[in-house]
Amino acid sequence: MLRRLSRFPLHRLRWSPMLLALLLTACAHAPSRNPLAEWVPSPNQDLRRPVLIVIHFTDQHSVQQSLDTLRTRNSGGPVSAHYLIGADGKRFQLVSDERRAWHGGAGRWGTITDINSASIGIELDNDGKSPFAEAQIDSLLVLLEDLCTRLRIPRRQIVGHSDVAPVRKVDPGPLFPWKRLAEAGFGVWPAADAPPAPPGFDPWVALRLMGYALDDRAATVRAFRHRFRGSEGTELDEEDLRILYALTQPPATPSATATDPVDVPAESDAL
């Protein structure tokens, strides 16, 4: 479009604000094309989608302070997040969902080693010492419902910054209401009547299965304790083992029969 317009003296064109906005929007959404290859588009494609949501607290004292930091830098360098939620529940978006925000830093969750490339980062305005406001958690649940539905993020894949970076981070901390999120269908939580772990149960294998790294086991236990017991601690006890056993047991599923419907994959990578 701009190539055709270039035949006319641009200074003689009368640009309306609406026309200019349309032109800029068209250019911004044009797919990137490599000049080394002929463009032959296939309809079998989609946006790259995040598979994880990471929850943080800001460890600052106001929404405005956090907005300023998330658009500039902190002591470690430039930093950002996709969303910030104030104590009153007001939501701010700082980075588009399809873009890579700089919120996770070095860390891992299961096989994911580039947290920023695979996740949505949500910051909660909280100083790290105070309970999270009711309106803030209500607002977070609304946002989680939207993100998981619209971006098809698995609802179990909601974690804290300390889960993916236990050596470096403690947020969202032991005061964050993970159980309430689980009751709303996000993340995981053990059943209250889950039995004790059987003899020979290996909690380190269970922690790895959940996604935790074991480079520093004490730090991993602290992150696990913050999330599932709301307390401090760097050594596993029987209650930790009970929780780990409950969280890592496969759900009971009815056996398939000849009359059960067969799942047909929605997409294929076969040629």
PDB file of C-alpha atoms in Angstrom, residues 139-250:
ATOM      1  CA  SER A 139      -9.268  -9.396  39.738  1.00  0.00           C
ATOM      2  CA  LEU A 140      -6.459 -11.926  39.292  1.00  0.00           C
ATOM      3  CA  LEU A 141      -8.992 -14.763  38.980  1.00  0.00           C
ATOM      4  CA  VAL A 142     -10.816 -12.861  36.234  1.00  0.00           C
ATOM      5  CA  LEU A 143      -7.532 -12.348  34.375  1.00  0.00           C
ATOM      6  CA  LEU A 144      -6.496 -15.996  34.786  1.00  0.00           C
ATOM      7  CA  GLU A 145      -9.828 -17.141  33.368  1.00  0.00           C
ATOM      8  CA  ASP A 146      -9.340 -14.889  30.366  1.00  0.00           C
ATOM      9  CA  LEU A 147      -5.740 -15.926  29.712  1.00  0.00           C
ATOM     10  CA  CYS A 148      -6.277 -19.661  30.129  1.00  0.00           C
ATOM     11  CA  THR A 149      -9.361 -19.591  27.907  1.00  0.00           C
ATOM     12  CA  ARG A 150      -8.131 -17.250  25.213  1.00  0.00           C
ATOM     13  CA  LEU A 151      -4.510 -18.437  25.017  1.00  0.00           C
ATOM     14  CA  ARG A 152      -5.280 -22.070  25.869  1.00  0.00           C
ATOM     15  CA  ILE A 153      -2.808 -22.111  28.752  1.00  0.00           C
ATOM     16  CA  PRO A 154      -3.293 -25.269  30.868  1.00  0.00           C
ATOM     17  CA  ARG A 155      -4.991 -24.304  34.107  1.00  0.00           C
ATOM     18  CA  ARG A 156      -2.533 -26.365  36.122  1.00  0.00           C
ATOM     19  CA  GLN A 157       0.334 -24.306  34.731  1.00  0.00           C
ATOM     20  CA  ILE A 158       0.023 -21.397  37.180  1.00  0.00           C
ATOM     21  CA  VAL A 159       3.195 -21.008  39.248  1.00  0.00           C
ATOM     22  CA  GLY A 160       5.015 -18.497  41.403  1.00  0.00           C
ATOM     23  CA  HIS A 161       8.290 -16.786  40.641  1.00  0.00           C
ATOM     24  CA  SER A 162       9.857 -18.715  43.523  1.00  0.00           C
ATOM     25  CA  ASP A 163       8.743 -22.000  41.922  1.00  0.00           C
ATOM     26  CA  VAL A 164      10.747 -21.328  38.762  1.00  0.00           C
ATOM     27  CA  ALA A 165      13.678 -19.542  40.472  1.00  0.00           C
ATOM     28  CA  PRO A 166      13.801 -20.851  44.066  1.00  0.00           C
ATOM     29  CA  VAL A 167      17.410 -19.861  44.661  1.00  0.00           C
ATOM     30  CA  ARG A 168      16.869 -16.207  43.704  1.00  0.00           C
ATOM     31  CA  LYS A 169      13.240 -15.394  44.453  1.00  0.00           C
ATOM     32  CA  VAL A 170      10.601 -15.750  47.180  1.00  0.00           C
ATOM     33  CA  ASP A 171       7.595 -14.093  45.504  1.00  0.00           C
ATOM     34  CA  PRO A 172       4.652 -14.276  45.666  1.00  0.00           C
ATOM     35  CA  GLY A 173       5.561 -15.538  49.147  1.00  0.00           C
ATOM     36  CA  PRO A 174       3.875 -17.583  51.885  1.00  0.00           C
ATOM     37  CA  LEU A 175       0.928 -15.165  52.212  1.00  0.00           C
ATOM     38  CA  PHE A 176      -0.296 -15.726  48.659  1.00  0.00           C
ATOM     39  CA  PRO A 177      -3.628 -17.648  48.636  1.00  0.00           C
ATOM     40  CA  TRP A 178      -2.768 -20.596  46.378  1.00  0.00           C
ATOM     41  CA  LYS A 179      -5.590 -22.681  47.830  1.00  0.00           C
ATOM     42  CA  ARG A 180      -8.148 -20.102  46.756  1.00  0.00           C
ATOM     43  CA  LEU A 181      -6.766 -20.166  43.215  1.00  0.00           C
ATOM     44  CA  ALA A 182      -6.988 -23.958  43.173  1.00  0.00           C
ATOM     45  CA  GLU A 183     -10.592 -23.832  44.379  1.00  0.00           C
ATOM     46  CA  ALA A 184     -11.303 -21.602  41.381  1.00  0.00           C
ATOM     47  CA  GLY A 185      -9.641 -24.133  39.066  1.00  0.00           C
ATOM     48  CA  PHE A 186      -6.116 -22.715  38.719  1.00  0.00           C
ATOM     49  CA  GLY A 187      -2.902 -24.389  39.756  1.00  0.00           C
ATOM     50  CA  VAL A 188      -2.823 -27.498  41.937  1.00  0.00           C
ATOM     51  CA  TRP A 189      -3.673 -28.291  45.551  1.00  0.00           C
ATOM     52  CA  PRO A 190      -3.691 -31.541  47.546  1.00  0.00           C
ATOM     53  CA  ALA A 191      -6.943 -33.106  48.702  1.00  0.00           C
ATOM     54  CA  ALA A 192      -7.538 -32.572  52.409  1.00  0.00           C
ATOM     55  CA  ASP A 193      -8.110 -36.305  52.908  1.00  0.00           C
ATOM     56  CA  ALA A 194      -5.092 -37.440  50.896  1.00  0.00           C
ATOM     57  CA  PRO A 195      -3.398 -40.429  52.599  1.00  0.00           C
ATOM     58  CA  PRO A 196       0.179 -40.426  53.868  1.00  0.00           C
ATOM     59  CA  ALA A 197       2.948 -41.213  51.440  1.00  0.00           C
ATOM     60  CA  PRO A 198       3.710 -44.948  51.285  1.00  0.00           C
ATOM     61  CA  PRO A 199       7.031 -46.433  52.391  1.00  0.00           C
ATOM     62  CA  GLY A 200       9.755 -45.925  49.815  1.00  0.00           C
ATOM     63  CA  PHE A 201       8.141 -42.811  48.325  1.00  0.00           C
ATOM     64  CA  ASP A 202      10.853 -40.545  46.878  1.00  0.00           C
ATOM     65  CA  PRO A 203       9.959 -36.865  47.442  1.00  0.00           C
ATOM     66  CA  TRP A 204      12.799 -35.617  45.226  1.00  0.00           C
ATOM     67  CA  VAL A 205      11.466 -37.503  42.242  1.00  0.00           C
ATOM     68  CA  ALA A 206       8.025 -36.047  43.037  1.00  0.00           C
ATOM     69  CA  LEU A 207       9.365 -32.504  43.189  1.00  0.00           C
ATOM     70  CA  ARG A 208      11.081 -32.993  39.845  1.00  0.00           C
ATOM     71  CA  LEU A 209       7.886 -34.423  38.354  1.00  0.00           C
ATOM     72  CA  MET A 210       6.019 -31.322  39.482  1.00  0.00           C
ATOM     73  CA  GLY A 211       8.528 -29.114  37.664  1.00  0.00           C
ATOM     74  CA  TYR A 212      10.940 -28.004  40.391  1.00  0.00           C
ATOM     75  CA  ALA A 213      14.673 -27.861  39.765  1.00  0.00           C
ATOM     76  CA  LEU A 214      16.844 -29.597  42.383  1.00  0.00           C
ATOM     77  CA  ASP A 215      20.101 -27.674  41.981  1.00  0.00           C
ATOM     78  CA  ASP A 216      19.643 -26.277  45.499  1.00  0.00           C
ATOM     79  CA  ARG A 217      17.349 -28.627  47.409  1.00  0.00           C
ATOM     80  CA  ALA A 218      16.973 -26.388  50.447  1.00  0.00           C
ATOM     81  CA  ALA A 219      15.816 -23.484  48.268  1.00  0.00           C
ATOM     82  CA  THR A 220      13.384 -25.773  46.430  1.00  0.00           C
ATOM     83  CA  VAL A 221      11.890 -27.009  49.709  1.00  0.00           C
ATOM     84  CA  ARG A 222      11.487 -23.402  50.879  1.00  0.00           C
ATOM     85  CA  ALA A 223       9.605 -22.528  47.667  1.00  0.00           C
ATOM     86  CA  PHE A 224       7.437 -25.652  48.025  1.00  0.00           C
ATOM     87  CA  ARG A 225       6.692 -24.822  51.679  1.00  0.00           C
ATOM     88  CA  HIS A 226       5.746 -21.237  50.821  1.00  0.00           C
ATOM     89  CA  ARG A 227       3.293 -22.431  48.228  1.00  0.00           C
ATOM     90  CA  PHE A 228       1.642 -25.446  49.816  1.00  0.00           C
ATOM     91  CA  ARG A 229       1.959 -24.784  53.549  1.00  0.00           C
ATOM     92  CA  GLY A 230       2.334 -21.014  53.828  1.00  0.00           C
ATOM     93  CA  SER A 231       5.340 -21.429  56.096  1.00  0.00           C
ATOM     94  CA  GLU A 232       9.106 -21.386  56.166  1.00  0.00           C
ATOM     95  CA  GLY A 233      11.347 -24.422  56.147  1.00  0.00           C
ATOM     96  CA  THR A 234      14.141 -26.031  54.174  1.00  0.00           C
ATOM     97  CA  GLU A 235      13.733 -29.695  55.188  1.00  0.00           C
ATOM     98  CA  LEU A 236      10.928 -32.034  54.189  1.00  0.00           C
ATOM     99  CA  ASP A 237       8.716 -33.617  56.841  1.00  0.00           C
ATOM    100  CA  GLU A 238       5.918 -36.214  56.733  1.00  0.00           C
ATOM    101  CA  GLU A 239       3.284 -33.611  55.843  1.00  0.00           C
ATOM    102  CA  ASP A 240       5.375 -32.435  52.903  1.00  0.00           C
ATOM    103  CA  LEU A 241       5.635 -36.039  51.722  1.00  0.00           C
ATOM    104  CA  ARG A 242       1.869 -36.496  52.037  1.00  0.00           C
ATOM    105  CA  ILE A 243       1.268 -33.386  49.924  1.00  0.00           C
ATOM    106  CA  LEU A 244       3.839 -34.405  47.326  1.00  0.00           C
ATOM    107  CA  TYR A 245       2.375 -37.886  47.057  1.00  0.00           C
ATOM    108  CA  ALA A 246      -1.136 -36.448  46.590  1.00  0.00           C
ATOM    109  CA  LEU A 247       0.017 -33.990  43.926  1.00  0.00           C
ATOM    110  CA  THR A 248       1.933 -36.501  41.836  1.00  0.00           C
ATOM    111  CA  GLN A 249      -0.506 -39.415  41.696  1.00  0.00           C
ATOM    112  CA  PRO A 250      -2.149 -39.810  38.277  1.00  0.00           C
TER     113      PRO A 250
END
